[in-house]
Short mmCIF file of C-alpha atoms in Angstrom, two decimals:
data_model
loop_
_atom_site.label_atom_id
_atom_site.label_comp_id
_atom_site.label_asym_id
_atom_site.label_seq_id
_atom_site.Cartn_x
_atom_site.Cartn_y
_atom_site.Cartn_z
CA MET A 28 -88.00 -23.99 -21.40
CA VAL A 29 -86.06 -21.03 -22.93
CA ASP A 30 -83.38 -21.25 -20.11
CA LEU A 31 -82.86 -24.81 -20.79
CA LEU A 32 -82.37 -23.99 -24.40
CA PHE A 33 -79.57 -21.71 -23.22
CA TYR A 34 -77.88 -24.49 -21.46
CA VAL A 35 -77.96 -26.64 -24.43
CA ALA A 36 -76.58 -23.98 -26.59
CA ALA A 37 -73.71 -23.26 -24.12
CA GLY A 38 -72.87 -26.91 -23.82
CA VAL A 39 -72.84 -27.37 -27.79
CA SER A 40 -70.42 -24.22 -27.97
CA VAL A 41 -68.20 -25.33 -25.12
CA LEU A 42 -67.90 -28.97 -26.61
CA CYS A 43 -67.41 -27.57 -30.21
CA ALA A 44 -64.60 -25.28 -28.82
CA LEU A 45 -62.81 -28.19 -27.30
CA GLY A 46 -63.17 -29.92 -30.52
CA VAL A 47 -61.45 -26.97 -32.42
CA VAL A 48 -58.50 -27.14 -29.94
CA VAL A 49 -58.38 -30.90 -29.68
CA SER A 50 -58.94 -32.25 -33.22
CA ALA A 51 -55.66 -32.91 -35.48
CA ASN A 52 -57.36 -32.24 -38.70
CA PRO A 53 -57.88 -28.57 -39.37
CA VAL A 54 -60.99 -29.17 -41.65
CA GLN A 55 -62.58 -30.67 -38.50
CA SER A 56 -61.43 -27.69 -36.41
CA VAL A 57 -63.08 -25.28 -38.77
CA MET A 58 -66.40 -27.25 -38.69
CA MET A 59 -66.32 -27.49 -34.85
CA LEU A 60 -65.65 -23.58 -34.76
CA LEU A 61 -68.70 -23.09 -36.98
CA GLY A 62 -70.79 -25.17 -34.44
CA SER A 63 -69.59 -23.05 -31.70
CA PHE A 64 -70.26 -19.81 -33.50
CA VAL A 65 -73.77 -21.00 -34.08
CA GLY A 66 -74.20 -22.12 -30.41
CA ILE A 67 -73.15 -18.68 -29.42
CA ALA A 68 -75.50 -17.03 -32.07
CA LEU A 69 -78.30 -19.01 -30.35
CA ILE A 70 -77.28 -17.36 -27.05
CA TYR A 71 -77.42 -13.94 -28.66
CA LEU A 72 -80.80 -14.80 -30.13
CA LEU A 73 -81.91 -15.96 -26.69
CA ALA A 74 -80.56 -12.85 -24.87
CA GLY A 75 -82.55 -10.67 -27.24
CA PHE A 76 -79.93 -9.34 -29.45
CA GLN A 77 -81.53 -10.53 -32.69
CA PHE A 78 -79.39 -8.39 -34.85
CA LEU A 79 -76.28 -9.33 -33.40
CA ALA A 80 -77.25 -13.02 -33.67
CA ALA A 81 -77.73 -12.47 -37.62
CA ILE A 82 -74.48 -10.73 -37.72
CA GLN A 83 -72.66 -13.66 -35.89
CA ILE A 84 -74.09 -16.14 -38.31
CA LEU A 85 -73.45 -13.94 -41.46
CA VAL A 86 -69.82 -12.71 -40.68
CA TYR A 87 -68.48 -15.43 -38.40
CA GLY A 88 -70.37 -18.56 -39.72
CA GLY A 89 -70.18 -17.25 -43.32
CA ALA A 90 -67.34 -14.91 -44.35
CA ILE A 91 -64.68 -15.71 -41.67
CA MET A 92 -65.27 -19.63 -41.73
CA VAL A 93 -65.17 -19.58 -45.76
CA LEU A 94 -61.92 -17.67 -45.40
CA PHE A 95 -60.52 -20.31 -42.94
CA LEU A 96 -61.73 -23.33 -44.90
CA PHE A 97 -60.59 -21.78 -48.11
CA VAL A 98 -56.92 -21.22 -46.75
CA VAL A 99 -56.86 -24.90 -45.06
CA MET A 100 -58.06 -26.54 -48.48
CA LEU A 101 -55.59 -24.17 -50.42
CA LEU A 102 -52.66 -25.27 -48.44
CA ASN A 103 -53.80 -28.99 -48.39
CA GLN A 104 -54.02 -29.12 -44.68
CA GLY A 105 -56.74 -31.75 -44.68
CA ASP A 106 -54.23 -34.12 -46.36
CA PRO A 107 -53.34 -37.11 -44.18
CA VAL A 108 -49.72 -37.00 -45.70
CA VAL A 109 -49.33 -33.20 -44.97
CA LEU A 110 -51.02 -33.60 -41.58
CA ALA A 111 -48.47 -36.40 -40.59
CA ARG A 112 -45.54 -33.97 -41.65
CA GLU A 113 -46.93 -31.01 -40.01
CA GLN A 114 -47.58 -32.84 -36.76
CA GLY A 115 -45.10 -31.31 -34.16
CA VAL A 116 -44.14 -33.11 -31.08
CA LEU A 117 -45.53 -31.36 -27.93
CA ARG A 118 -42.99 -31.76 -25.11
CA LYS A 119 -44.45 -32.61 -21.76
CA GLU A 120 -43.39 -29.54 -20.15
CA GLN A 121 -44.87 -27.34 -22.79
CA LEU A 122 -48.22 -29.14 -22.51
CA ALA A 123 -47.95 -28.54 -18.66
CA VAL A 124 -47.09 -24.79 -18.92
CA GLY A 125 -49.74 -24.33 -21.65
CA LEU A 126 -52.44 -25.98 -19.60
CA ALA A 127 -51.26 -24.26 -16.43
CA VAL A 128 -51.62 -20.73 -18.01
CA ALA A 129 -54.94 -21.62 -19.55
CA GLY A 130 -56.18 -23.20 -16.42
CA SER A 131 -55.10 -20.40 -14.25
CA ALA A 132 -56.73 -17.71 -16.53
CA LEU A 133 -60.04 -19.81 -16.27
CA ALA A 134 -59.56 -19.88 -12.41
CA VAL A 135 -58.81 -16.23 -11.97
CA LEU A 136 -61.80 -15.31 -14.28
CA LEU A 137 -64.29 -17.75 -12.47
CA VAL A 138 -63.25 -16.37 -9.13
CA ALA A 139 -63.83 -12.89 -10.32
CA VAL A 140 -67.31 -13.84 -11.78
CA VAL A 141 -68.42 -15.89 -8.74
CA ARG A 142 -67.26 -13.25 -6.22
CA THR A 143 -68.94 -10.59 -8.04
CA ASP A 144 -72.36 -9.77 -6.53
CA LEU A 145 -74.59 -8.79 -9.26
CA PRO A 146 -78.10 -7.71 -8.76
CA ARG A 147 -80.81 -10.09 -10.29
CA PRO A 148 -83.28 -7.96 -12.33
CA ILE A 149 -86.03 -9.61 -14.31
CA PHE A 150 -84.48 -10.63 -17.63
CA GLY A 151 -87.72 -12.44 -18.91
CA TYR A 152 -88.02 -10.67 -22.23
CA LEU A 153 -87.12 -11.79 -25.60
CA TRP A 154 -88.54 -8.74 -27.45
CA PRO A 155 -88.99 -5.91 -24.73
CA GLU A 156 -92.49 -4.33 -24.53
CA GLY A 157 -92.11 -0.75 -25.07
CA GLY A 158 -88.84 0.86 -24.57
CA LEU A 159 -86.14 1.36 -27.20
CA ASP A 160 -85.83 -1.36 -29.73
CA PRO A 161 -82.24 -2.66 -29.40
CA LEU A 162 -81.44 -2.34 -33.01
CA LEU A 163 -82.82 1.03 -33.11
CA GLY A 164 -80.66 2.20 -29.99
CA MET A 165 -77.59 0.44 -31.35
CA ALA A 166 -77.84 2.49 -34.67
CA GLN A 167 -78.51 5.74 -32.81
CA ALA A 168 -75.45 5.09 -30.80
CA MET A 169 -73.33 3.78 -33.73
CA PHE A 170 -74.00 6.83 -35.91
CA GLY A 171 -74.31 9.29 -32.88
CA PRO A 172 -71.43 9.33 -30.29
CA TYR A 173 -69.51 6.32 -31.93
CA VAL A 174 -69.47 7.60 -35.58
CA LEU A 175 -65.67 8.33 -35.36
CA ALA A 176 -65.11 4.70 -34.44
CA PHE A 177 -67.48 3.52 -37.14
CA GLU A 178 -65.55 5.50 -39.82
CA GLY A 179 -62.26 4.19 -38.28
CA ALA A 180 -63.65 0.78 -38.66
CA SER A 181 -64.33 1.38 -42.37
CA VAL A 182 -60.82 2.86 -42.88
CA LEU A 183 -59.39 -0.17 -40.90
CA LEU A 184 -61.18 -2.64 -43.48
CA LEU A 185 -60.09 -0.64 -46.45
CA ALA A 186 -56.31 -0.67 -45.32
CA THR A 187 -56.82 -4.47 -44.46
CA ALA A 188 -57.95 -5.08 -48.18
CA VAL A 189 -54.99 -3.28 -49.49
CA GLY A 190 -52.73 -5.02 -47.01
CA VAL A 191 -53.94 -8.39 -47.63
CA MET A 192 -53.56 -7.99 -51.37
CA THR A 193 -49.93 -6.93 -50.91
CA LEU A 194 -48.92 -9.80 -48.48
CA ALA A 195 -50.73 -12.50 -50.40
CA LYS A 196 -49.42 -11.38 -53.96
CA ARG A 197 -47.24 -14.02 -55.42
CA GLN A 198 -43.61 -12.63 -55.55
CA ARG A 199 -42.45 -12.50 -59.14
CA SER A 200 -38.80 -12.58 -58.39
CA THR A 201 -36.43 -13.04 -55.32
CA PRO A 202 -37.85 -11.73 -52.09
CA VAL A 203 -35.24 -8.89 -51.94
CA ALA A 204 -35.90 -7.69 -55.55
CA ALA A 205 -39.65 -7.63 -54.77
CA ALA A 206 -38.94 -5.56 -51.66
CA ASN A 207 -36.84 -3.15 -53.61
CA GLU A 208 -39.42 -2.85 -56.28
CA GLU A 209 -41.94 -1.92 -53.58
CA VAL A 210 -39.76 0.73 -52.00
CA SER A 211 -39.26 2.38 -55.41
CA ALA A 212 -42.80 2.21 -56.19
CA MET B 5 -84.50 -16.15 -20.97
CA ASN B 6 -84.11 -15.58 -17.39
CA VAL B 7 -80.56 -16.98 -17.10
CA PRO B 8 -78.55 -15.07 -14.61
CA THR B 9 -75.54 -12.96 -15.84
CA GLU B 10 -73.05 -15.04 -14.03
CA HIS B 11 -73.88 -18.07 -16.16
CA LEU B 12 -73.22 -16.19 -19.28
CA LEU B 13 -70.04 -14.74 -17.96
CA ILE B 14 -69.01 -18.24 -16.75
CA LEU B 15 -69.45 -19.57 -20.19
CA SER B 16 -67.52 -16.76 -21.68
CA ALA B 17 -64.64 -17.52 -19.18
CA ILE B 18 -64.67 -21.18 -20.22
CA LEU B 19 -64.69 -20.45 -24.00
CA PHE B 20 -61.86 -18.01 -23.47
CA ALA B 21 -59.91 -20.43 -21.38
CA ILE B 22 -60.35 -22.99 -24.19
CA GLY B 23 -59.18 -20.55 -26.86
CA MET B 24 -56.17 -19.54 -24.76
CA GLY B 25 -55.17 -23.25 -24.43
CA GLY B 26 -55.57 -23.70 -28.14
CA PHE B 27 -53.54 -20.62 -28.74
CA LEU B 28 -50.66 -21.78 -26.44
CA LEU B 29 -50.70 -25.37 -27.35
CA ARG B 30 -51.35 -25.73 -30.88
CA ARG B 31 -48.55 -25.66 -33.57
CA ASN B 32 -50.80 -25.13 -36.68
CA MET B 33 -51.08 -21.47 -37.44
CA ILE B 34 -54.39 -21.84 -38.77
CA VAL B 35 -55.74 -23.54 -35.62
CA VAL B 36 -53.95 -20.62 -33.58
CA LEU B 37 -55.96 -18.16 -35.51
CA MET B 38 -59.13 -20.18 -34.94
CA SER B 39 -58.24 -20.01 -31.20
CA ILE B 40 -58.01 -16.22 -31.33
CA GLU B 41 -61.40 -16.07 -32.91
CA LEU B 42 -62.67 -18.21 -30.07
CA MET B 43 -61.35 -15.71 -27.54
CA LEU B 44 -62.92 -12.74 -29.34
CA ASN B 45 -66.07 -14.57 -29.24
CA ALA B 46 -65.91 -15.12 -25.75
CA ALA B 47 -65.11 -11.22 -24.99
CA ASN B 48 -68.23 -10.54 -27.18
CA LEU B 49 -70.12 -12.75 -25.01
CA ALA B 50 -69.13 -11.14 -21.92
CA PHE B 51 -69.85 -7.56 -23.51
CA LEU B 52 -73.21 -8.74 -24.16
CA ALA B 53 -73.85 -10.36 -20.79
CA GLY B 54 -72.88 -6.77 -19.35
CA ALA B 55 -75.25 -5.07 -21.71
CA ARG B 56 -78.07 -7.25 -20.74
CA GLN B 57 -77.41 -6.68 -17.12
CA HIS B 58 -77.42 -2.93 -17.41
CA SER B 59 -80.40 -2.87 -19.71
CA ALA B 60 -82.46 -4.86 -17.15
CA GLN B 61 -81.29 -2.83 -14.29
CA ALA B 62 -81.97 0.50 -16.20
CA GLY B 63 -85.20 -0.59 -17.69
CA HIS B 64 -84.09 0.33 -21.35
CA TRP B 65 -81.61 -0.70 -23.84
CA VAL B 66 -78.12 0.23 -23.21
CA ALA B 67 -76.53 0.43 -26.70
CA GLU B 68 -72.85 0.36 -25.78
CA GLY B 69 -72.32 -3.23 -25.52
CA PRO B 70 -74.14 -4.33 -28.93
CA VAL B 71 -71.97 -1.44 -30.52
CA MET B 72 -68.59 -2.54 -29.07
CA VAL B 73 -69.46 -6.20 -30.26
CA THR B 74 -70.01 -4.94 -33.70
CA PHE B 75 -66.62 -3.50 -33.64
CA VAL B 76 -64.95 -6.53 -32.35
CA ILE B 77 -66.70 -8.50 -35.15
CA ALA B 78 -65.27 -6.01 -37.72
CA VAL B 79 -61.77 -6.34 -36.18
CA ALA B 80 -62.06 -10.09 -35.92
CA ALA B 81 -62.73 -10.31 -39.58
CA VAL B 82 -59.68 -8.02 -40.21
CA GLU B 83 -57.77 -10.24 -38.06
CA ALA B 84 -58.61 -13.15 -39.95
CA ALA B 85 -57.91 -11.80 -43.24
CA VAL B 86 -54.57 -10.32 -42.31
CA GLY B 87 -53.62 -13.60 -40.33
CA LEU B 88 -54.51 -15.90 -43.17
CA ALA B 89 -52.68 -13.77 -45.54
CA LEU B 90 -49.59 -14.02 -43.46
CA VAL B 91 -49.92 -17.71 -43.26
CA ILE B 92 -50.02 -17.90 -46.97
CA ALA B 93 -47.17 -15.96 -47.29
CA PHE B 94 -45.26 -18.11 -44.90
CA TYR B 95 -46.30 -21.14 -46.40
CA ARG B 96 -44.94 -19.78 -49.69
CA ARG B 97 -41.44 -19.55 -48.01
CA LYS B 98 -41.32 -22.68 -45.87
CA GLN B 99 -43.95 -25.13 -47.46
CA THR B 100 -45.38 -25.51 -44.02
CA VAL B 101 -47.73 -23.80 -41.57
CA SER B 102 -46.02 -25.12 -38.33
CA LEU B 103 -45.08 -22.52 -35.98
CA ASP B 104 -42.01 -24.48 -35.06
CA ARG B 105 -40.48 -23.39 -38.39
CA LEU B 106 -41.01 -19.70 -37.47
CA SER B 107 -37.62 -18.14 -36.63
CA PRO B 108 -37.48 -14.77 -34.77
CA THR B 109 -35.36 -13.04 -37.34
CA GLY B 110 -37.50 -14.06 -40.22
CA ALA B 111 -34.37 -15.60 -41.80
CA THR B 112 -34.50 -18.90 -43.63
CA SER B 113 -33.36 -20.98 -40.66
CA LYS B 114 -30.43 -23.35 -41.26
CA ALA B 115 -31.47 -25.82 -38.38
CA ASN B 116 -34.36 -27.37 -40.35
#
């Protein structure tokens, strides 16, 4: 029963991922991406990573999706007139090369997975009896051996906040003058 | 859930390939960024499949996979923010988000 739920979630996430790539309207793409993320979150939940499922919904389904939707709507990308203007012509050879590269990546990955002989332990737990709670172990690892990486991530987030504000700031004068201002500041 | 790790990895491979196809084939910068998010998600799924396999074999939770996934999610958020800021900056200059209008030098292209 639970296994069946995994295959349903997997199918939903794959179909939604295809929808992201195929649909012409970026608003539809964002919605499809949301569906894909929710399907993956369900798989995390089924595999016993409850905290990561919550993070997946909160950060991906909440923050990142809102950011994408906000930009799509800010730039008026859902508008049919804009869509018709933006629609680039994809040449046949471009399509062929793109599909060939993605297809060969898929083939290499699938062959690697199928040819690897993994042992089959019993996975039949959702919440393990005894043993270390996954969240507790994760917290101990993150604030133990990986504390430097954790602090690095926070520095990265701060740098991003500053960088994004600089990038998205409306330029008051010509680009060259603005660049000179930034250099002198 | 008693699904073998291979099936998780196959799902991860399919999602990664779809994301790669979108990254290579789409012209809309926003959709390209979304495809990158899809690929990062596929990588996360592979990390968790590995963590699950190791945990089941070792008999206790191996925390490295989930920790790595947390870092990947943080980096994905950063990447989305920076990428979308770049898209907005590009849109201000060219009034479009099509990658066809992106010139290698960054100069305003005369061809269009």
